[in-house]
PDB file of C-alpha atoms and ligand atoms in Angstrom:
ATOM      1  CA  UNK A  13     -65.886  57.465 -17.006  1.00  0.00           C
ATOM      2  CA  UNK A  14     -65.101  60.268 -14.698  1.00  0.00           C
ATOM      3  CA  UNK A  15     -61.570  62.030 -13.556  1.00  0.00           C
ATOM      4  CA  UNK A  16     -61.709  61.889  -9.191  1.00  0.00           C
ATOM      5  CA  UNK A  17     -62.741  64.441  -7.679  1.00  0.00           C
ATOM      6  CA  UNK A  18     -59.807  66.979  -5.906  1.00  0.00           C
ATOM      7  CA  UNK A  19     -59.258  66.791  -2.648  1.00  0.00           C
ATOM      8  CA  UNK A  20     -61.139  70.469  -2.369  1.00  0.00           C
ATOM      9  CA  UNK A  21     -64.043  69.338  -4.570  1.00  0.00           C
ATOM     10  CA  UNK A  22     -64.888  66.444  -2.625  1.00  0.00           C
ATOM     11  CA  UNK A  23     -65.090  68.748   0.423  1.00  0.00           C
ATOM     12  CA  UNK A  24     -67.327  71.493  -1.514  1.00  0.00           C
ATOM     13  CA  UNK A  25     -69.443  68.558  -2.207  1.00  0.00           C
ATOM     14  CA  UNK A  26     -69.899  67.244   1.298  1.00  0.00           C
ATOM     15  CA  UNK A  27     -69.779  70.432   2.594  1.00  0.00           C
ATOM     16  CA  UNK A  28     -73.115  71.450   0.471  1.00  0.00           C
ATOM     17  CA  UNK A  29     -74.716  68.158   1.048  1.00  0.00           C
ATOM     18  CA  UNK A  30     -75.123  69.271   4.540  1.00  0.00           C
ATOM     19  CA  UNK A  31     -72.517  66.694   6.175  1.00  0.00           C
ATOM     20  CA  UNK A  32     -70.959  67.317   9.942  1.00  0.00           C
ATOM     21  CA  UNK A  33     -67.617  67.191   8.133  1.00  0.00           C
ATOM     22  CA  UNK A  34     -63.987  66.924   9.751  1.00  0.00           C
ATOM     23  CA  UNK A  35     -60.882  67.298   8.171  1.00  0.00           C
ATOM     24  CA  UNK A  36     -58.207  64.747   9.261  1.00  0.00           C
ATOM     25  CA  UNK A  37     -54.901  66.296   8.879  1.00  0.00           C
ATOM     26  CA  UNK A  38     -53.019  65.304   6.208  1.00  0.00           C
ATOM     27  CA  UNK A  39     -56.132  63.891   4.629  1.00  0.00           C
ATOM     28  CA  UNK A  40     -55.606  65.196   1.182  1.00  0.00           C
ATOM     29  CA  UNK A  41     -52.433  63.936   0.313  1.00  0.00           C
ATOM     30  CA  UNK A  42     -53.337  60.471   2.486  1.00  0.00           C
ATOM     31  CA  UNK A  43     -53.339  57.347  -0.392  1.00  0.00           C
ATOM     32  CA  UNK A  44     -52.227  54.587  -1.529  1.00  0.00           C
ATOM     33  CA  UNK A  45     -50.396  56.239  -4.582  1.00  0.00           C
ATOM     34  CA  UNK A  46     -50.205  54.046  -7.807  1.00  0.00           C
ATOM     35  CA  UNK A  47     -50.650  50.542  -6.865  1.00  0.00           C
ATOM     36  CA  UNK A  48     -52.799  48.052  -8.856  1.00  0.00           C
ATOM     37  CA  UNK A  49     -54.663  50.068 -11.266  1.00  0.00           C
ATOM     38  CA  UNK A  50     -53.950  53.614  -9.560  1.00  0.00           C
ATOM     39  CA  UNK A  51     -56.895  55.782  -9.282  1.00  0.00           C
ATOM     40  CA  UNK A  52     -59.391  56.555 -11.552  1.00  0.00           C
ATOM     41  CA  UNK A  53     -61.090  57.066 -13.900  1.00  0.00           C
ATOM     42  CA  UNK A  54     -64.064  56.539 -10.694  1.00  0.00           C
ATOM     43  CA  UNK A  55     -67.194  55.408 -11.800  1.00  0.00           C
ATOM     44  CA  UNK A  56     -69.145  54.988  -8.379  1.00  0.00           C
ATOM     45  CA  UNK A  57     -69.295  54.968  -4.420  1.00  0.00           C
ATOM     46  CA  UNK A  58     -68.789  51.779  -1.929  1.00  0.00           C
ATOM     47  CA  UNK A  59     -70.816  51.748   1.321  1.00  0.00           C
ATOM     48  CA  UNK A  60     -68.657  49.507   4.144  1.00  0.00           C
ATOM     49  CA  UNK A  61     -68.802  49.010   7.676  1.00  0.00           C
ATOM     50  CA  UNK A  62     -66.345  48.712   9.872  1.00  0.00           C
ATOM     51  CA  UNK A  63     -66.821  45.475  11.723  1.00  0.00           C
ATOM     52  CA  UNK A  64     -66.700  46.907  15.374  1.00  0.00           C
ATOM     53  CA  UNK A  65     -67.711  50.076  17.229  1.00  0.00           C
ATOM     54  CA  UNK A  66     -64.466  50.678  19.133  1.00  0.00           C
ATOM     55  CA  UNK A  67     -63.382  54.052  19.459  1.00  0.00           C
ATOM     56  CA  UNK A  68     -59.785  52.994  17.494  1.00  0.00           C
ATOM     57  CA  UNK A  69     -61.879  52.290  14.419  1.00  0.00           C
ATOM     58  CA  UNK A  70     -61.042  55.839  13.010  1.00  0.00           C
ATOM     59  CA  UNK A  71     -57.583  55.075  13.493  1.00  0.00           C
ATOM     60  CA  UNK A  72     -57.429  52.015  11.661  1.00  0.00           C
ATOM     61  CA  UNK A  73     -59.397  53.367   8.596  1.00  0.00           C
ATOM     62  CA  UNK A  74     -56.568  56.367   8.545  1.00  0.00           C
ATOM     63  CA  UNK A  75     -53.565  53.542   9.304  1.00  0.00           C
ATOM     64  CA  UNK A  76     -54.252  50.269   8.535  1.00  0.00           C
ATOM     65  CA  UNK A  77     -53.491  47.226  10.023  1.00  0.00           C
ATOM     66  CA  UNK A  78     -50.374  45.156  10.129  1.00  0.00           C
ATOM     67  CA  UNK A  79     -51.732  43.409   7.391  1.00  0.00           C
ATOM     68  CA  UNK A  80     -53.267  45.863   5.260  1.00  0.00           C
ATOM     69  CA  UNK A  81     -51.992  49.935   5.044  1.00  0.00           C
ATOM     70  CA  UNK A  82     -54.315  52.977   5.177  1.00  0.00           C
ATOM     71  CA  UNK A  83     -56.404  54.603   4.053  1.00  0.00           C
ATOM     72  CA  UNK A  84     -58.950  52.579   4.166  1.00  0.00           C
ATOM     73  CA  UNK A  85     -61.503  54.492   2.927  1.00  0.00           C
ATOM     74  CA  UNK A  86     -62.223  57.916   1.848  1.00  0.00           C
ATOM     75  CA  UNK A  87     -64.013  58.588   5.421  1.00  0.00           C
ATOM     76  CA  UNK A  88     -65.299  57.210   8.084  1.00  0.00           C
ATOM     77  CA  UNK A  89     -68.423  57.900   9.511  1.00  0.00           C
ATOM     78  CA  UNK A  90     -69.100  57.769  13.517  1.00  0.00           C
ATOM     79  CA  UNK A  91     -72.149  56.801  15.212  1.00  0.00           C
ATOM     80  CA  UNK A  92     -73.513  60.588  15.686  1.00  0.00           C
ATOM     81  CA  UNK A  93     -73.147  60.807  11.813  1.00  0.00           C
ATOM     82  CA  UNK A  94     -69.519  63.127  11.869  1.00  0.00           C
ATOM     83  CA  UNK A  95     -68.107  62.232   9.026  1.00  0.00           C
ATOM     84  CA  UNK A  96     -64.542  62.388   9.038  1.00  0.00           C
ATOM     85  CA  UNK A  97     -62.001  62.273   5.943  1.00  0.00           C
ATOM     86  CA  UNK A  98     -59.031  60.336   5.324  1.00  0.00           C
ATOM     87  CA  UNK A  99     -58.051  60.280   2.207  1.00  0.00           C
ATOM     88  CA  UNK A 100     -59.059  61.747  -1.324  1.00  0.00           C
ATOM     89  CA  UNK A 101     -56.944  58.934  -3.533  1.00  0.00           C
ATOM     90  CA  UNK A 102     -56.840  55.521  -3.981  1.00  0.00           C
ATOM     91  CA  UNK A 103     -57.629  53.727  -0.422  1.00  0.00           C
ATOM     92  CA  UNK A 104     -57.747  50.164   0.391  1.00  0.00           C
ATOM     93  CA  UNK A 105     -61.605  49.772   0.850  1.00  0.00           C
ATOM     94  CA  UNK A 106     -63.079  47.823  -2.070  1.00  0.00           C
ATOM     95  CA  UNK A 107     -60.134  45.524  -2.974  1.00  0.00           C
ATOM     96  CA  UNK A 108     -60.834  42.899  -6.047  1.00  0.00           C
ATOM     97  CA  UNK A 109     -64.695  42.520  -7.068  1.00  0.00           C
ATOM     98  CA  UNK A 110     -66.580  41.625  -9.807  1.00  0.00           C
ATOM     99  CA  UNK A 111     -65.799  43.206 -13.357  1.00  0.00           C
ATOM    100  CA  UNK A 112     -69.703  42.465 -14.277  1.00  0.00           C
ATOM    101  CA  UNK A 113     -70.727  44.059 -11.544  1.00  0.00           C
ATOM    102  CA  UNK A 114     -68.536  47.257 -12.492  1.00  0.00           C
ATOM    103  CA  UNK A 115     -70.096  47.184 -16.482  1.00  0.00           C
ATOM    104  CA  UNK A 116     -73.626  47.338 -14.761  1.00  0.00           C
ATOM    105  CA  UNK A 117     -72.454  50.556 -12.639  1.00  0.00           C
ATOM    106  CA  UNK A 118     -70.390  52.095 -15.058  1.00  0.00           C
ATOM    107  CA  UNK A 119     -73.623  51.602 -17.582  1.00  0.00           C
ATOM    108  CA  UNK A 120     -76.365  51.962 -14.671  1.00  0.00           C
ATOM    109  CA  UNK A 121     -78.103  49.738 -16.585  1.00  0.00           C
ATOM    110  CA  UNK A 122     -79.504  47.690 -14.125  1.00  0.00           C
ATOM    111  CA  UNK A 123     -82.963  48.131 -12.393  1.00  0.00           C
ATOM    112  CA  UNK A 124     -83.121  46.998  -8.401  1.00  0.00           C
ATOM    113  CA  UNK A 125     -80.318  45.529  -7.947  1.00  0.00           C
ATOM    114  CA  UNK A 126     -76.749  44.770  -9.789  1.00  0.00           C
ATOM    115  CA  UNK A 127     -76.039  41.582 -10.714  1.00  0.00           C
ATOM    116  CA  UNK A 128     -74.579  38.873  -7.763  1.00  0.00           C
ATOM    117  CA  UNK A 129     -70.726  38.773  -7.609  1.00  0.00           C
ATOM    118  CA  UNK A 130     -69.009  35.993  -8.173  1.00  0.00           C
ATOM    119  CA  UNK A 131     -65.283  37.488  -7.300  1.00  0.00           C
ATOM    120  CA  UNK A 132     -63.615  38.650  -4.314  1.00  0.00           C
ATOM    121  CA  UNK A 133     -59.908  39.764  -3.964  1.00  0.00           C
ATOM    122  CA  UNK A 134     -57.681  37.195  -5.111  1.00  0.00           C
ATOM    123  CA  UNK A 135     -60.072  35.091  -6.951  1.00  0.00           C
ATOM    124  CA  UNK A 136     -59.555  34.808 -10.862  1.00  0.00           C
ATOM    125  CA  UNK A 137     -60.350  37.584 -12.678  1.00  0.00           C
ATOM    126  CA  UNK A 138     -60.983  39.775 -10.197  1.00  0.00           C
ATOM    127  CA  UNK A 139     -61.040  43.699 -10.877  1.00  0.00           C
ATOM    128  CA  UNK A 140     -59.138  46.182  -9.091  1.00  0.00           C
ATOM    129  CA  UNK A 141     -61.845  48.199  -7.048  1.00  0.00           C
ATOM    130  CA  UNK A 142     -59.594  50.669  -5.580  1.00  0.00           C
ATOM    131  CA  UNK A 143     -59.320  52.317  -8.625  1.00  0.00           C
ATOM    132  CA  UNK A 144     -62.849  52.392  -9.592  1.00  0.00           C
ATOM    133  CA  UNK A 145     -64.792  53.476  -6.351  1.00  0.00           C
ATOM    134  CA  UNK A 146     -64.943  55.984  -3.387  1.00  0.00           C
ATOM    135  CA  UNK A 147     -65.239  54.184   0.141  1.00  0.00           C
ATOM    136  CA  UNK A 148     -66.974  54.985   3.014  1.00  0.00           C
ATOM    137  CA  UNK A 149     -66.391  53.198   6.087  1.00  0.00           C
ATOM    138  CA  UNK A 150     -69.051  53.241   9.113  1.00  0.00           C
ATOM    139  CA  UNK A 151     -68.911  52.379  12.248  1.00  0.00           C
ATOM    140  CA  UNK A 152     -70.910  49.561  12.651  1.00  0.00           C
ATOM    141  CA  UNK A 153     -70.853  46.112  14.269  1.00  0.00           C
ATOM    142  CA  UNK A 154     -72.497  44.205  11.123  1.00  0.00           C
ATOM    143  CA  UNK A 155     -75.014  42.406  12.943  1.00  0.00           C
ATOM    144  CA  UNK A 156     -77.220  43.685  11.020  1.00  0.00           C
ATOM    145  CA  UNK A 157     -78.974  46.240  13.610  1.00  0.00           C
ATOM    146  CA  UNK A 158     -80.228  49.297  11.994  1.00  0.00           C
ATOM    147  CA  UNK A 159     -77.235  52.363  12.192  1.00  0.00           C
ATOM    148  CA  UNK A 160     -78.378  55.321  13.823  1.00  0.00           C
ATOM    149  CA  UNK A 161     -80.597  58.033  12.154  1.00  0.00           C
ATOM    150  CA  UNK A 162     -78.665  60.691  12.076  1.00  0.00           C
ATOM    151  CA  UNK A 163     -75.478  57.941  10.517  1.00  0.00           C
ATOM    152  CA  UNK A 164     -77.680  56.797   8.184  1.00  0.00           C
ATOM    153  CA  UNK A 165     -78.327  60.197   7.065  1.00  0.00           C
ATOM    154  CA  UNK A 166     -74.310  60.429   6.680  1.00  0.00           C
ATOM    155  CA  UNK A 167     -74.103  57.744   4.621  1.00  0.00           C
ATOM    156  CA  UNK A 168     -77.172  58.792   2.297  1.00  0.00           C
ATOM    157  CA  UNK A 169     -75.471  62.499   2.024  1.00  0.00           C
ATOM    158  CA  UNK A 170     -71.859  61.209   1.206  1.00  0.00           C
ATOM    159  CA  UNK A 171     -72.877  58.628  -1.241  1.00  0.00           C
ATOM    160  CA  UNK A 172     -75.558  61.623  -2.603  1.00  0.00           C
ATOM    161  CA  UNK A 173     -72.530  64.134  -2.919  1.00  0.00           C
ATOM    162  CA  UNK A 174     -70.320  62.116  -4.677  1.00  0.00           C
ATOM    163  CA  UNK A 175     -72.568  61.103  -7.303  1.00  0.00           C
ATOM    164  CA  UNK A 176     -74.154  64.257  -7.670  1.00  0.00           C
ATOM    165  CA  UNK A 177     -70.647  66.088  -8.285  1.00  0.00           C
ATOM    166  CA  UNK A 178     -70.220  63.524 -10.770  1.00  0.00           C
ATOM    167  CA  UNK A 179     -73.365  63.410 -12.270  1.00  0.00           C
ATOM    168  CA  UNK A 180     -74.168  60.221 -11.358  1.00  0.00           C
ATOM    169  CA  UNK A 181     -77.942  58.325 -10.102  1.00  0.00           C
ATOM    170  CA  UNK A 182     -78.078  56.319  -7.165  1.00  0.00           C
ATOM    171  CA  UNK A 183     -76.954  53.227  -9.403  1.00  0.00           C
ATOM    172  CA  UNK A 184     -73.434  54.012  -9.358  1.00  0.00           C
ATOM    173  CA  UNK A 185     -73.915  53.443  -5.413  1.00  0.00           C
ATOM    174  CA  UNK A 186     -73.089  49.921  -4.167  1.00  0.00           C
ATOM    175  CA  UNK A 187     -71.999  48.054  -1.111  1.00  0.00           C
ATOM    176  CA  UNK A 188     -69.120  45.614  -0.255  1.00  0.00           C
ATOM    177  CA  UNK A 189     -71.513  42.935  -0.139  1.00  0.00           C
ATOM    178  CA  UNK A 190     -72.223  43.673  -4.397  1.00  0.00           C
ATOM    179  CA  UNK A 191     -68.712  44.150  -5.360  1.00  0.00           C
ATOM    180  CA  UNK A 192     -67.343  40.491  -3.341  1.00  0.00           C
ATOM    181  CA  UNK A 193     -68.811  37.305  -3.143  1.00  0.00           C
ATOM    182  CA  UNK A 194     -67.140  37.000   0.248  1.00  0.00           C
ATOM    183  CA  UNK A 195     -67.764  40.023   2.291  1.00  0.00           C
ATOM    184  CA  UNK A 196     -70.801  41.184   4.190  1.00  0.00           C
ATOM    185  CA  UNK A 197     -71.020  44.902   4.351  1.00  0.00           C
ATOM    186  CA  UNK A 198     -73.310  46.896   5.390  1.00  0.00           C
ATOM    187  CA  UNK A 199     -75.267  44.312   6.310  1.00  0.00           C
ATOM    188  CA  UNK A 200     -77.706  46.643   8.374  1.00  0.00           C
ATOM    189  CA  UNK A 201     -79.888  47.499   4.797  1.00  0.00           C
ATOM    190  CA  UNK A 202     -80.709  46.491   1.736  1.00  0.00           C
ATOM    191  CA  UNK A 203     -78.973  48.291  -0.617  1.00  0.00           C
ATOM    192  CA  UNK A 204     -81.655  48.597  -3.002  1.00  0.00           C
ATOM    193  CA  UNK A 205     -83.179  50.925  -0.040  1.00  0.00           C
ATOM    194  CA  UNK A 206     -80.104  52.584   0.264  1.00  0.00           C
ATOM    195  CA  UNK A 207     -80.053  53.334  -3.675  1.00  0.00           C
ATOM    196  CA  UNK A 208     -83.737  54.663  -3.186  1.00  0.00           C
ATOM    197  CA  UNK A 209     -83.099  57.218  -0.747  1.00  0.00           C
ATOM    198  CA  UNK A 210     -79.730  58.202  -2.455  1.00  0.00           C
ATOM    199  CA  UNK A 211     -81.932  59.022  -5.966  1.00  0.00           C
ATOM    200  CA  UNK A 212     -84.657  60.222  -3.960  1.00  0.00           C
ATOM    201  CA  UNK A 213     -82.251  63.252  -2.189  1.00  0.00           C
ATOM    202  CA  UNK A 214     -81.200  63.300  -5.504  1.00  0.00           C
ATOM    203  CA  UNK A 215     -84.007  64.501  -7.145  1.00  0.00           C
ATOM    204  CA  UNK A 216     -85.515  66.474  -4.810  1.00  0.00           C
ATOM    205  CA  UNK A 217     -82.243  69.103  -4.800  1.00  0.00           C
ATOM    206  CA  UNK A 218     -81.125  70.941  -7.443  1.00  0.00           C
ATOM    207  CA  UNK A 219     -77.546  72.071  -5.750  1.00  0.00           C
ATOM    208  CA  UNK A 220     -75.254  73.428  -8.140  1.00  0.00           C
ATOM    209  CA  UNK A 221     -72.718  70.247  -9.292  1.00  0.00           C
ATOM    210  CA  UNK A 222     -68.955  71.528  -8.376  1.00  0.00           C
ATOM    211  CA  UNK A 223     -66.403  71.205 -11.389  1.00  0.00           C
ATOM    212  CA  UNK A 224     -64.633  67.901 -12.023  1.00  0.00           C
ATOM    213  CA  UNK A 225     -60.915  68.125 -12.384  1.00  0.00           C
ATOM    214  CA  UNK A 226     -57.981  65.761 -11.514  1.00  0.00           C
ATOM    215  CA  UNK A 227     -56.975  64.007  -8.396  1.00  0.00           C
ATOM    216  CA  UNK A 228     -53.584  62.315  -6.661  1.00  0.00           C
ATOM    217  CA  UNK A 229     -53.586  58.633  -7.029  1.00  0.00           C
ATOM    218  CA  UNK A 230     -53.815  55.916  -4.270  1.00  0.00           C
ATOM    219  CA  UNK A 231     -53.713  49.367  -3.860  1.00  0.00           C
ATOM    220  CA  UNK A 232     -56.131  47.104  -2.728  1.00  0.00           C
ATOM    221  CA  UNK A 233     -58.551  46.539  -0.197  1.00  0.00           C
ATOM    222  CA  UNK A 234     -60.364  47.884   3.009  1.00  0.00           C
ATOM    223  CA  UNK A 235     -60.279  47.653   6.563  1.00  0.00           C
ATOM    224  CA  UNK A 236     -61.581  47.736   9.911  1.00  0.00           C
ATOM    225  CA  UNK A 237     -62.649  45.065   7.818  1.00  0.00           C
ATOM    226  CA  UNK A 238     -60.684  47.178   5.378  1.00  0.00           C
ATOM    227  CA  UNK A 239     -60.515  45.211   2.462  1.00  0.00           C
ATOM    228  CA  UNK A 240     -59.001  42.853   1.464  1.00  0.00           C
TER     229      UNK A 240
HETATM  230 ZN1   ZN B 321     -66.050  46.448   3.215  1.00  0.00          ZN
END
């Protein structure tokens, strides 16, 4: 169980992970507010991508769609690995999952792999990811091409940040495709590769964690493909 991370934590964080980071304005106090289940107390990261490569994917993780409001994530990461933020609350990214899969990240008590999900959002008993995880959406066409070096480096070094200002391993990182039974993302990796490189940066730096302290709150759901 872990209070979210300010708005200038999360920054620090990136910032000393070594990430190309841009400040969207407005980005801080950018969320979803209380809806669902609010925000927090976080308990891991969500890797997405966005479904398409156009160059109004940035917008729609920081607006929405007709059918779904921003944020959409917490950032969005281009193709040259700039990693920009949107929002440091809730954000519609992750919208209703599994609540096994959440007691095996929340625990880390798993060994490859969490177990299958057999939710999505809407379905019966389906648990309110928005509260529970950071999002990070990346541009990406989900054909399942490999992403760029230097974004896959991005992704590594967000989801490495996060956890490491939270004190966290590499199995409190998951993708869509973990959380719901319906949704593909990132389907360029295996996230059990993902999860090794995240522990592996992990362990090989010994950065200073920043404090933990209390965040602004943010509903459901993410985009480009946000969810829902
Ligand atoms: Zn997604």
């Amino acid at each position: 169980m872990a209070t979210p991370l300010t708005a200038s934590q999360m920054l620090t964080a990136l910032i000393a992970e070594g990430l190309d980071t841009k400040e969207r304005s407005g980005w801080r106090t950018h969320d979803r507010g209380n809806r669902g289940d609010g925000w927090g107390p976080v308990h891991g990261v969500m890797i997405h991508h966005t479904g398409g490569t156009a160059p109004s994917d940035g917008e729609i993780v920081w607006s929405g769609r007709a059918d779904l409001p921003g944020p959409c994530a917490h950032a969005y990461l281009a193709k040259d690995g700039t990693l920009t933020l949107t929002s440091a609350g809730r954000a519609n990214h992750a919208g209703g999952g599994d609540p096994a899969v959440l007691s095996a990240v929340i625990a880390e008590s798993y060994t490859t792999r969490p177990p299958a999900p057999h939710k999505h959002d809407g379905s019966p008993g389906a648990q309110d990811g928005n509260a529970r995880f950071y999002g990070l959406e990346v541009s990406d066409r989900g054909t399942g091409s490999a992403w760029p070096a230097a974004q896959y480096e991005a992704a590594v070094r967000w989801a490495t940040a996060i956890c490491r200002a939270h004190g966290w391993t590499a199995k409190s990182v998951i993708g869509h495709k973990e959380w719901s039974d319906w949704k593909p993302d990132p389907a360029a990796f295996d996230m059990a590769v993902f999860r090794r490189d995240v522990q592996a940066r992990l362990d090989a730096s010994t950065k200073p964690k920043p404090p933990t302290a209390s965040a602004p709150a943010s509903e459901n759901h993410a985009a480009p493909q946000c969810e829902t």
